[in-house]
Short mmCIF file of C-alpha atoms in Angstrom, two decimals:
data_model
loop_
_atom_site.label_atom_id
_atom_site.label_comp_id
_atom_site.label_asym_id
_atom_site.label_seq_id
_atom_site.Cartn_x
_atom_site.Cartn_y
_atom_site.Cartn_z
CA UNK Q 1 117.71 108.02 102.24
CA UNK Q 2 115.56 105.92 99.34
CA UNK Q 3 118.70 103.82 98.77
CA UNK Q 4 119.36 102.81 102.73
CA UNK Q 5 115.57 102.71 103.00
CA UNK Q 6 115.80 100.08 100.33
CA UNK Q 7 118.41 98.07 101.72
CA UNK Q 8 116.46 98.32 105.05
CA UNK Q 9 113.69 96.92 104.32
CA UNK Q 10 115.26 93.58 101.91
CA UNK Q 11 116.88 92.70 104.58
CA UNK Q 12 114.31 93.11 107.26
CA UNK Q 13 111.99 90.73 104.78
CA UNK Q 14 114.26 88.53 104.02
CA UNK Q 15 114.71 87.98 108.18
CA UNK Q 16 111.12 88.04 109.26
CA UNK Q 17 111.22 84.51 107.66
CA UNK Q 18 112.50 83.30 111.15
CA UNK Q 19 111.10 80.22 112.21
CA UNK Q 20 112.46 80.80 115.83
CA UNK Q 21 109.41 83.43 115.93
CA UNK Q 22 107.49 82.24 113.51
CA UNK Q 23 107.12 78.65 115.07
CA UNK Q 24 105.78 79.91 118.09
CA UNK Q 25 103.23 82.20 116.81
CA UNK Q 26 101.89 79.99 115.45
CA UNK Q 27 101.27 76.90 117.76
CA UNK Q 28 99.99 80.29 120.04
CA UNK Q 29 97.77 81.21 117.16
CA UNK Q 30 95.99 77.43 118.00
CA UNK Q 31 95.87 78.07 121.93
CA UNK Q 32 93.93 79.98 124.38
CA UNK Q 33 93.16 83.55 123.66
CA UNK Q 34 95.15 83.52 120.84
CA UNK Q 35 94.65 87.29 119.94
CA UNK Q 36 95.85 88.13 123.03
CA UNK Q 37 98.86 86.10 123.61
CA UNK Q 38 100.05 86.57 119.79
CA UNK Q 39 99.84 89.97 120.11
CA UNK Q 40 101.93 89.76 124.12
CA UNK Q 41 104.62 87.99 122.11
CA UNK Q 42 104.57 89.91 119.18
CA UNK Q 43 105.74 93.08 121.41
CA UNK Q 44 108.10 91.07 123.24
CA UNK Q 45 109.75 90.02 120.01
CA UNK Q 46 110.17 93.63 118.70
CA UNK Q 47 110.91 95.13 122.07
CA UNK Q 48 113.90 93.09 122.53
CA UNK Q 49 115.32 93.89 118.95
CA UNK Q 50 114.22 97.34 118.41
CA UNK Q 51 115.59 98.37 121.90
CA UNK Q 52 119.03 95.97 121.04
CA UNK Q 53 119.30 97.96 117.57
CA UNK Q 54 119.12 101.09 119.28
CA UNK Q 55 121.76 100.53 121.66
CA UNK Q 56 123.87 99.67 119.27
CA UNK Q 57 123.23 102.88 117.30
CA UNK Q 58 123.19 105.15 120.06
CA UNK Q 59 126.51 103.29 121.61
CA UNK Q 60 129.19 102.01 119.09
CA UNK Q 61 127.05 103.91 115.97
CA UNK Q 62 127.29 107.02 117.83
CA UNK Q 63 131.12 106.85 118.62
CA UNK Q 64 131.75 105.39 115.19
CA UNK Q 65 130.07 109.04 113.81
CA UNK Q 66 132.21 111.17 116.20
CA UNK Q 67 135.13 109.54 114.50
CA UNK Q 68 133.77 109.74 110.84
CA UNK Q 69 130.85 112.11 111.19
CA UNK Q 70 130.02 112.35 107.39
CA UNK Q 71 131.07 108.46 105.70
CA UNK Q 72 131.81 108.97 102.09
CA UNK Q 73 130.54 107.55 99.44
CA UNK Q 74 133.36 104.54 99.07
CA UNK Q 75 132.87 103.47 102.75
CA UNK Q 76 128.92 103.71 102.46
CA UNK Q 77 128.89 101.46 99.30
CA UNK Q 78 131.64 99.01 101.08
CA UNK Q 79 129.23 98.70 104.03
CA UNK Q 80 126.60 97.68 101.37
CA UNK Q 81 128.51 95.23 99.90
CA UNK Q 82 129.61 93.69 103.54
CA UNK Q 83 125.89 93.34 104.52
CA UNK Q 84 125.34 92.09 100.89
CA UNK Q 85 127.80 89.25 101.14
CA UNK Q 86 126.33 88.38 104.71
CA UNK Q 87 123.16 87.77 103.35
CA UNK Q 88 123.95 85.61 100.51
CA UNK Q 89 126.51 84.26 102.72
CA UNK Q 90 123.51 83.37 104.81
CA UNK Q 91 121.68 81.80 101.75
CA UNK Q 92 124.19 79.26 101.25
CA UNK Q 93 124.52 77.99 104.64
CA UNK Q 94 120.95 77.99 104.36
CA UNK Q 95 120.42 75.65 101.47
CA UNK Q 96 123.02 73.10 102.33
CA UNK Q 97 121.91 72.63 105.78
CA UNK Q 98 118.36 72.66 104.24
CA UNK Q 99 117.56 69.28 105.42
CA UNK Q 100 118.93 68.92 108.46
CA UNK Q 101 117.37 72.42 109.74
CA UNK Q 102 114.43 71.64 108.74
CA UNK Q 103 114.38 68.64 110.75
CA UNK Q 104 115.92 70.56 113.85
CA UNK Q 105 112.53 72.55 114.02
CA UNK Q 106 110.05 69.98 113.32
CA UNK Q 107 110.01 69.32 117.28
CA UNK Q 108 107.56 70.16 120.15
CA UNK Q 109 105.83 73.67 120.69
CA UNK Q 110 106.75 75.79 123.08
CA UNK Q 111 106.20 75.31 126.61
CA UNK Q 112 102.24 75.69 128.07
CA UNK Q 113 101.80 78.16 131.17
CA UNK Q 114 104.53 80.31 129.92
CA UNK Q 115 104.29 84.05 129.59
CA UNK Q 116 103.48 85.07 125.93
CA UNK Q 117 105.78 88.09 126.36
CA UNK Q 118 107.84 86.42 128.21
CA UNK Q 119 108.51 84.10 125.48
CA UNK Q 120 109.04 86.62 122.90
CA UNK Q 121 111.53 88.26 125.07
CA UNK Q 122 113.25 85.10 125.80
CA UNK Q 123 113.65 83.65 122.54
CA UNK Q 124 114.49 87.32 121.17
CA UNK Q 125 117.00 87.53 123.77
CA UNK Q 126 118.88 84.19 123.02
CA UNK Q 127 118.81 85.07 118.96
CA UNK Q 128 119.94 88.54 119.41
CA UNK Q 129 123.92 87.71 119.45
CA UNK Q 130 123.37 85.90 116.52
CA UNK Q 131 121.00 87.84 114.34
CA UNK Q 132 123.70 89.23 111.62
CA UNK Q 133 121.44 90.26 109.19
CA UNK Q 134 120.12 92.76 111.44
CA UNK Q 135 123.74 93.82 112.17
CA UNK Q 136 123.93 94.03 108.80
CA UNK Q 137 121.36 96.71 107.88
CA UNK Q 138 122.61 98.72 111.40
CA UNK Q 139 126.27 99.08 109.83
CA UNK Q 140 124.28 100.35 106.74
CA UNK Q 141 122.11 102.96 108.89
CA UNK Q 142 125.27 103.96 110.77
CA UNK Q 143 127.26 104.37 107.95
CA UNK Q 144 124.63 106.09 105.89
CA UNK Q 145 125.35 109.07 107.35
CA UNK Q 146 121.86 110.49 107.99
CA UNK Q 147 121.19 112.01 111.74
CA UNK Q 148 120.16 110.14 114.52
CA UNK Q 149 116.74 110.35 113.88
CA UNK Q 150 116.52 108.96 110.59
CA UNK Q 151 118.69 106.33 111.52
CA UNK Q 152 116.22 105.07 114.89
CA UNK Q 153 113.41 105.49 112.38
CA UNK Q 154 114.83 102.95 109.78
CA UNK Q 155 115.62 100.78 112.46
CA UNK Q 156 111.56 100.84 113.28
CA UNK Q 157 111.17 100.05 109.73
CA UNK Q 158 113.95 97.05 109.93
CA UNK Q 159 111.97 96.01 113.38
CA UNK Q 160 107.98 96.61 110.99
CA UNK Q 161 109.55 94.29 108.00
CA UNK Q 162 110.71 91.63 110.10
CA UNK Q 163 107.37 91.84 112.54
CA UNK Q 164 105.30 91.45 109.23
CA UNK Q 165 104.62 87.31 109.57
CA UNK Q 166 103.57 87.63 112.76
CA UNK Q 167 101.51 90.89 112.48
CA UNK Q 168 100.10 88.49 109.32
CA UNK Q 169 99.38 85.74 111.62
CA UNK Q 170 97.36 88.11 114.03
CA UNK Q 171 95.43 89.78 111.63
CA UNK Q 172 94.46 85.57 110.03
CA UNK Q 173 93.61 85.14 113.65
CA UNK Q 174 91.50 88.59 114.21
CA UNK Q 175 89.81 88.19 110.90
CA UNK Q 176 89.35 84.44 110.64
CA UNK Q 177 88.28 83.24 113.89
CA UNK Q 178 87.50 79.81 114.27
CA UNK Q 179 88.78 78.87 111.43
CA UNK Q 180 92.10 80.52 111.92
CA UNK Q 181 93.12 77.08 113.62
CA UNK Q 182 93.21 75.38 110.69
CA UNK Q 183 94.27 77.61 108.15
CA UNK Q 184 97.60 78.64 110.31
CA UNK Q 185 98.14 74.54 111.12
CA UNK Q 186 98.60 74.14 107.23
CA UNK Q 187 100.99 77.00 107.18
CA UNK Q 188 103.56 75.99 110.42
CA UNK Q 189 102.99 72.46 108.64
CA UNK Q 190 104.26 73.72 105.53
CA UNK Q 191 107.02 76.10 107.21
CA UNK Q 192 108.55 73.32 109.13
CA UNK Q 193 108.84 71.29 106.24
CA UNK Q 194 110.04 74.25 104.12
CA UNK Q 195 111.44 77.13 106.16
CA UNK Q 196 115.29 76.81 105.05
CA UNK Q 197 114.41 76.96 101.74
CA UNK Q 198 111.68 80.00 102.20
CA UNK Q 199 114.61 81.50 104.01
CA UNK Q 200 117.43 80.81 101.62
CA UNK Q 201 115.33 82.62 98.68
CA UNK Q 202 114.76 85.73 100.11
CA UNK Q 203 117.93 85.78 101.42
CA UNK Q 204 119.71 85.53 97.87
CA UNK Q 205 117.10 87.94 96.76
CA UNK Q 206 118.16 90.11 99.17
CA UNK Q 207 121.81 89.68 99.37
CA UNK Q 208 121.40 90.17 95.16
CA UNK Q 209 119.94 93.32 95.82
CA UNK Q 210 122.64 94.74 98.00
CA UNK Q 211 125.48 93.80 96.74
CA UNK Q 212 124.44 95.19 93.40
CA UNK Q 213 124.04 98.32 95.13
CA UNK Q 214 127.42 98.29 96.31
CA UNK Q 215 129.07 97.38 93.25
CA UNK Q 216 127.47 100.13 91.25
CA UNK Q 217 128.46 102.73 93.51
CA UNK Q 218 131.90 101.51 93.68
CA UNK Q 219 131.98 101.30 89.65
CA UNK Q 220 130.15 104.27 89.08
CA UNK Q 221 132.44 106.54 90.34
CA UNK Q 222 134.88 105.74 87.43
CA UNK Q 223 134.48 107.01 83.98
CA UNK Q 224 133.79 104.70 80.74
CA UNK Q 225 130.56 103.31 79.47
CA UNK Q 226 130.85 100.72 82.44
CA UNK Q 227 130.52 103.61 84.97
CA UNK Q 228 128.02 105.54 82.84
CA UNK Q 229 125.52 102.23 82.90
CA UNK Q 230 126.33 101.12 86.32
CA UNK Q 231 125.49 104.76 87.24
CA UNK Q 232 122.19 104.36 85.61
CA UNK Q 233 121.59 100.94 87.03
CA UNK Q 234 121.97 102.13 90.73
CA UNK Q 235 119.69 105.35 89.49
CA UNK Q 236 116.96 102.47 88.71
CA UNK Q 237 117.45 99.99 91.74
CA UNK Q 238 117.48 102.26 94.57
CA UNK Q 239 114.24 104.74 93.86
#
């Protein structure tokens, strides 16, 4: 549980760094009632992709279980290393598109008169196809083999990690008041200039981090000093 907890919530940090959410908070954060509307498309954003995660779990994860109800322990650290290599797969497109993203998302703010929820919902919608880092961490939870439970409430952890900016950018805006304006303008100044390589970071980090847990189960099954210290290692990573 402590070792797909761990992968969960890399992952999940590593993708709250989404300007596609992050953007919009914050040129809300700078509008009318921004407590309110931050906090409309705050739940839209995790509706859509904690409800999204949950089909999948309770659709494809569930039939995947009836076939292989308990994974062992080769296909659970395989999994890790597939959502490993998608993250740091993820890192390098990342960096070498570094400039030209960032210039994508230096553009307008999102349209006025516009439903905060309905935004979050929206834009949660249109990035859901695409989000494989979060399909990443649900082929962990699936294959983890831990009941259905467990696996809905990691996904509400995945869903808490990647919420964390904009829960951040609420609390700057319930604590800071009038001043809020300008302290959030320096930081969606900063993240449009910046966000791909933000990104790319924790990404690596995270991809780093999983993949090493993979390849330490894998080579800790085996016998040698190689297994006996990649045994250890995993011991020291995932608690």
């Amino acid at each position: 549980m402590l070792r797909v907890l761990g992968l969960v919530v890399s992952i999940g940090l590593a993708d709250s760094m989404n300007p596609s959410t992050i953007a919009p908070a914050l040129y809300l954060a700078a509008g009318e009632a921004p407590l309110r509307e931050l906090i409309k498309f705050t739940l839209g954003v995790v509706a859509v992709y904690l409800l999204g995660g949950a089909l999948i779990v309770l659709g494809p994860g569930e039939a995947i279980l009836a076939l292989v109800p308990h994974p062992d322990a080769t296909t659970r650290y395989i999994l890790e290393l597939v959502a490993g290599a998608a993250m740091l797969a993820a890192a390098a497109y990342l960096w070498f598109r570094r400039e030209r993203l960032g210039r994508r998302h230096r553009s307008g703010s999102p349209k006025q008169g516009r439903s905060s929820a309905l935004l979050g919902v929206t834009i949660s919608v249109v990035e859901f196809p695409t989000a494989f880092p979060y399909f990443a961490a649900i082929a962990a939870i699936v294959g983890s083999g831990l009941g259905l439970w467990h696996q809905l409430i990691l996904l509400a952890i995945y869903n808490a990690c990647f919420a964390a900016p904009l829960v951040l950018i609420i609390v700057t805006v319930a604590i800071a008041g009038d001043q809020a304006t300008r302290i959030l303008g320096r930081a969606r100044e900063f993240l449009s200039r910046h966000w791909p390589i933000l990104l790319a970071g924790l990404a690596l980090v995270a991809g780093l981090f999983v993949t090493l847990l993979g390849i330490t189960g894998l080579i800790s099954g085996g016998h040698g000093t190689v297994a006996r210290l990649s045994k250890r290692l995993r011991h020291v990573i995932s608690r």
